[in-house]
Amino acid sequence: MRAGLILALALLAGCGTKPAADGALPANFALNSTTITLPAEPVTLPADAEAVSLNCTACHSGEMILAQPPLSAEKWQAEIDKMRGVFKASIDPAQDPKLIAELIALQTTAPVPR
């Protein structure tokens, strides 16, 4: 929480500078590029889990997907419906059968180290 507050204050610190009446930016205004290094994904999904990779990994890590308890096809369908309805996941309903088959296959798949 404290780090988020510090970041928010740092971002807002530059907001006090107003552009000139003609809309020009102040002479001391500058944008700086920066890079960050994200941690490596500890596991990857198998290549034959294409529908899961395309539909699920925008929000869920491979590690999290592989850690799910075994579910029946009906329960996976309910989970997909929940993701689509509650969380507004843009999962094409035509992909449901393939997605469910892949999720069930992943229930017995060991994580693939990166």
PDB file of C-alpha atoms in Angstrom:
ATOM      1  CA  MET A   1       0.000   0.000   0.000  1.00  0.00           C
ATOM      2  CA  ARG A   2       2.771   2.432   0.941  1.00  0.00           C
ATOM      3  CA  ALA A   3       4.669   1.768  -2.311  1.00  0.00           C
ATOM      4  CA  GLY A   4       1.488   2.446  -4.313  1.00  0.00           C
ATOM      5  CA  LEU A   5       0.954   5.731  -2.492  1.00  0.00           C
ATOM      6  CA  ILE A   6       4.550   6.787  -3.131  1.00  0.00           C
ATOM      7  CA  LEU A   7       4.198   5.929  -6.828  1.00  0.00           C
ATOM      8  CA  ALA A   8       0.928   7.864  -7.085  1.00  0.00           C
ATOM      9  CA  LEU A   9       2.478  10.906  -5.422  1.00  0.00           C
ATOM     10  CA  ALA A  10       5.496  10.732  -7.708  1.00  0.00           C
ATOM     11  CA  LEU A  11       3.257  10.619 -10.773  1.00  0.00           C
ATOM     12  CA  LEU A  12       1.140  13.484  -9.531  1.00  0.00           C
ATOM     13  CA  ALA A  13       4.186  15.621  -8.722  1.00  0.00           C
ATOM     14  CA  GLY A  14       4.564  16.541 -12.386  1.00  0.00           C
ATOM     15  CA  CYS A  15       0.918  17.509 -12.718  1.00  0.00           C
ATOM     16  CA  GLY A  16       1.412  20.906 -11.111  1.00  0.00           C
ATOM     17  CA  THR A  17       3.125  22.288 -14.188  1.00  0.00           C
ATOM     18  CA  LYS A  18       0.572  23.916 -16.451  1.00  0.00           C
ATOM     19  CA  PRO A  19       1.026  24.336 -20.191  1.00  0.00           C
ATOM     20  CA  ALA A  20       1.341  27.850 -21.522  1.00  0.00           C
ATOM     21  CA  ALA A  21      -1.805  29.637 -22.703  1.00  0.00           C
ATOM     22  CA  ASP A  22      -0.957  28.663 -26.293  1.00  0.00           C
ATOM     23  CA  GLY A  23      -0.861  24.965 -25.253  1.00  0.00           C
ATOM     24  CA  ALA A  24       2.939  24.677 -25.486  1.00  0.00           C
ATOM     25  CA  LEU A  25       4.707  22.603 -22.889  1.00  0.00           C
ATOM     26  CA  PRO A  26       7.088  24.267 -20.417  1.00  0.00           C
ATOM     27  CA  ALA A  27      10.749  24.439 -21.466  1.00  0.00           C
ATOM     28  CA  ASN A  28      11.778  22.072 -18.646  1.00  0.00           C
ATOM     29  CA  PHE A  29       9.269  19.386 -19.634  1.00  0.00           C
ATOM     30  CA  ALA A  30      10.842  16.053 -20.559  1.00  0.00           C
ATOM     31  CA  LEU A  31       9.797  12.450 -21.001  1.00  0.00           C
ATOM     32  CA  ASN A  32      12.283   9.797 -19.984  1.00  0.00           C
ATOM     33  CA  SER A  33      12.362   6.206 -21.189  1.00  0.00           C
ATOM     34  CA  THR A  34      12.960   3.402 -18.783  1.00  0.00           C
ATOM     35  CA  THR A  35      13.100  -0.362 -18.966  1.00  0.00           C
ATOM     36  CA  ILE A  36      12.017  -2.997 -16.515  1.00  0.00           C
ATOM     37  CA  THR A  37      12.842  -6.664 -16.281  1.00  0.00           C
ATOM     38  CA  LEU A  38       9.911  -8.931 -15.553  1.00  0.00           C
ATOM     39  CA  PRO A  39      10.460 -12.219 -13.755  1.00  0.00           C
ATOM     40  CA  ALA A  40      10.632 -15.314 -15.909  1.00  0.00           C
ATOM     41  CA  GLU A  41       7.504 -17.450 -16.123  1.00  0.00           C
ATOM     42  CA  PRO A  42       8.298 -20.525 -13.973  1.00  0.00           C
ATOM     43  CA  VAL A  43       6.337 -22.894 -16.231  1.00  0.00           C
ATOM     44  CA  THR A  44       4.958 -22.835 -19.730  1.00  0.00           C
ATOM     45  CA  LEU A  45       1.959 -24.611 -21.146  1.00  0.00           C
ATOM     46  CA  PRO A  46       2.429 -27.433 -23.645  1.00  0.00           C
ATOM     47  CA  ALA A  47       2.191 -26.514 -27.332  1.00  0.00           C
ATOM     48  CA  ASP A  48      -1.010 -28.551 -27.693  1.00  0.00           C
ATOM     49  CA  ALA A  49      -2.782 -26.242 -25.220  1.00  0.00           C
ATOM     50  CA  GLU A  50      -3.228 -23.518 -27.833  1.00  0.00           C
ATOM     51  CA  ALA A  51      -6.823 -22.570 -26.913  1.00  0.00           C
ATOM     52  CA  VAL A  52      -5.868 -22.285 -23.226  1.00  0.00           C
ATOM     53  CA  SER A  53      -2.818 -20.172 -24.110  1.00  0.00           C
ATOM     54  CA  LEU A  54      -4.858 -17.854 -26.333  1.00  0.00           C
ATOM     55  CA  ASN A  55      -7.868 -17.499 -24.023  1.00  0.00           C
ATOM     56  CA  CYS A  56      -6.526 -17.794 -20.485  1.00  0.00           C
ATOM     57  CA  THR A  57      -2.956 -16.529 -20.221  1.00  0.00           C
ATOM     58  CA  ALA A  58      -3.851 -12.857 -20.597  1.00  0.00           C
ATOM     59  CA  CYS A  59      -5.003 -13.047 -16.975  1.00  0.00           C
ATOM     60  CA  HIS A  60      -3.665 -16.359 -15.609  1.00  0.00           C
ATOM     61  CA  SER A  61      -0.093 -17.654 -15.447  1.00  0.00           C
ATOM     62  CA  GLY A  62       0.756 -21.089 -16.756  1.00  0.00           C
ATOM     63  CA  GLU A  63       1.668 -22.080 -13.218  1.00  0.00           C
ATOM     64  CA  MET A  64      -1.756 -21.024 -11.931  1.00  0.00           C
ATOM     65  CA  ILE A  65      -3.569 -22.851 -14.746  1.00  0.00           C
ATOM     66  CA  LEU A  66      -1.654 -26.078 -14.094  1.00  0.00           C
ATOM     67  CA  ALA A  67      -2.344 -25.827 -10.349  1.00  0.00           C
ATOM     68  CA  GLN A  68      -6.129 -26.070 -10.735  1.00  0.00           C
ATOM     69  CA  PRO A  69      -7.891 -29.050  -9.177  1.00  0.00           C
ATOM     70  CA  PRO A  70      -9.260 -31.710 -11.528  1.00  0.00           C
ATOM     71  CA  LEU A  71     -12.691 -30.657 -12.776  1.00  0.00           C
ATOM     72  CA  SER A  72     -15.314 -32.327 -14.939  1.00  0.00           C
ATOM     73  CA  ALA A  73     -16.246 -30.923 -18.334  1.00  0.00           C
ATOM     74  CA  GLU A  74     -19.406 -29.443 -16.802  1.00  0.00           C
ATOM     75  CA  LYS A  75     -17.455 -27.641 -14.081  1.00  0.00           C
ATOM     76  CA  TRP A  76     -14.928 -26.320 -16.595  1.00  0.00           C
ATOM     77  CA  GLN A  77     -17.843 -25.012 -18.653  1.00  0.00           C
ATOM     78  CA  ALA A  78     -19.174 -23.239 -15.565  1.00  0.00           C
ATOM     79  CA  GLU A  79     -15.729 -21.695 -14.975  1.00  0.00           C
ATOM     80  CA  ILE A  80     -15.528 -20.505 -18.581  1.00  0.00           C
ATOM     81  CA  ASP A  81     -19.046 -19.083 -18.338  1.00  0.00           C
ATOM     82  CA  LYS A  82     -18.042 -17.288 -15.132  1.00  0.00           C
ATOM     83  CA  MET A  83     -14.916 -15.818 -16.761  1.00  0.00           C
ATOM     84  CA  ARG A  84     -16.993 -14.645 -19.705  1.00  0.00           C
ATOM     85  CA  GLY A  85     -19.925 -13.299 -17.661  1.00  0.00           C
ATOM     86  CA  VAL A  86     -18.406 -11.959 -14.461  1.00  0.00           C
ATOM     87  CA  PHE A  87     -14.925 -10.975 -15.627  1.00  0.00           C
ATOM     88  CA  LYS A  88     -15.876 -10.097 -19.243  1.00  0.00           C
ATOM     89  CA  ALA A  89     -13.282 -12.451 -20.757  1.00  0.00           C
ATOM     90  CA  SER A  90     -13.501 -12.290 -24.544  1.00  0.00           C
ATOM     91  CA  ILE A  91     -13.696 -16.050 -25.038  1.00  0.00           C
ATOM     92  CA  ASP A  92     -15.441 -17.073 -28.238  1.00  0.00           C
ATOM     93  CA  PRO A  93     -18.171 -19.589 -27.285  1.00  0.00           C
ATOM     94  CA  ALA A  94     -17.207 -21.640 -30.347  1.00  0.00           C
ATOM     95  CA  GLN A  95     -13.882 -22.314 -28.596  1.00  0.00           C
ATOM     96  CA  ASP A  96     -15.536 -23.842 -25.502  1.00  0.00           C
ATOM     97  CA  PRO A  97     -15.325 -27.534 -26.540  1.00  0.00           C
ATOM     98  CA  LYS A  98     -11.633 -27.240 -27.496  1.00  0.00           C
ATOM     99  CA  LEU A  99     -10.864 -25.184 -24.391  1.00  0.00           C
ATOM    100  CA  ILE A 100     -12.558 -27.698 -22.108  1.00  0.00           C
ATOM    101  CA  ALA A 101     -10.756 -30.632 -23.749  1.00  0.00           C
ATOM    102  CA  GLU A 102      -7.399 -28.892 -23.300  1.00  0.00           C
ATOM    103  CA  LEU A 103      -8.106 -27.959 -19.678  1.00  0.00           C
ATOM    104  CA  ILE A 104      -9.024 -31.566 -18.885  1.00  0.00           C
ATOM    105  CA  ALA A 105      -5.864 -32.791 -20.653  1.00  0.00           C
ATOM    106  CA  LEU A 106      -3.785 -30.314 -18.616  1.00  0.00           C
ATOM    107  CA  GLN A 107      -5.095 -31.818 -15.372  1.00  0.00           C
ATOM    108  CA  THR A 108      -2.658 -34.697 -15.857  1.00  0.00           C
ATOM    109  CA  THR A 109       0.175 -32.682 -17.408  1.00  0.00           C
ATOM    110  CA  ALA A 110       3.284 -31.941 -15.377  1.00  0.00           C
ATOM    111  CA  PRO A 111       4.519 -28.336 -15.580  1.00  0.00           C
ATOM    112  CA  VAL A 112       6.988 -27.681 -18.383  1.00  0.00           C
ATOM    113  CA  PRO A 113      10.022 -25.853 -16.952  1.00  0.00           C
ATOM    114  CA  ARG A 114      11.180 -22.804 -18.812  1.00  0.00           C
TER     115      ARG A 114
END
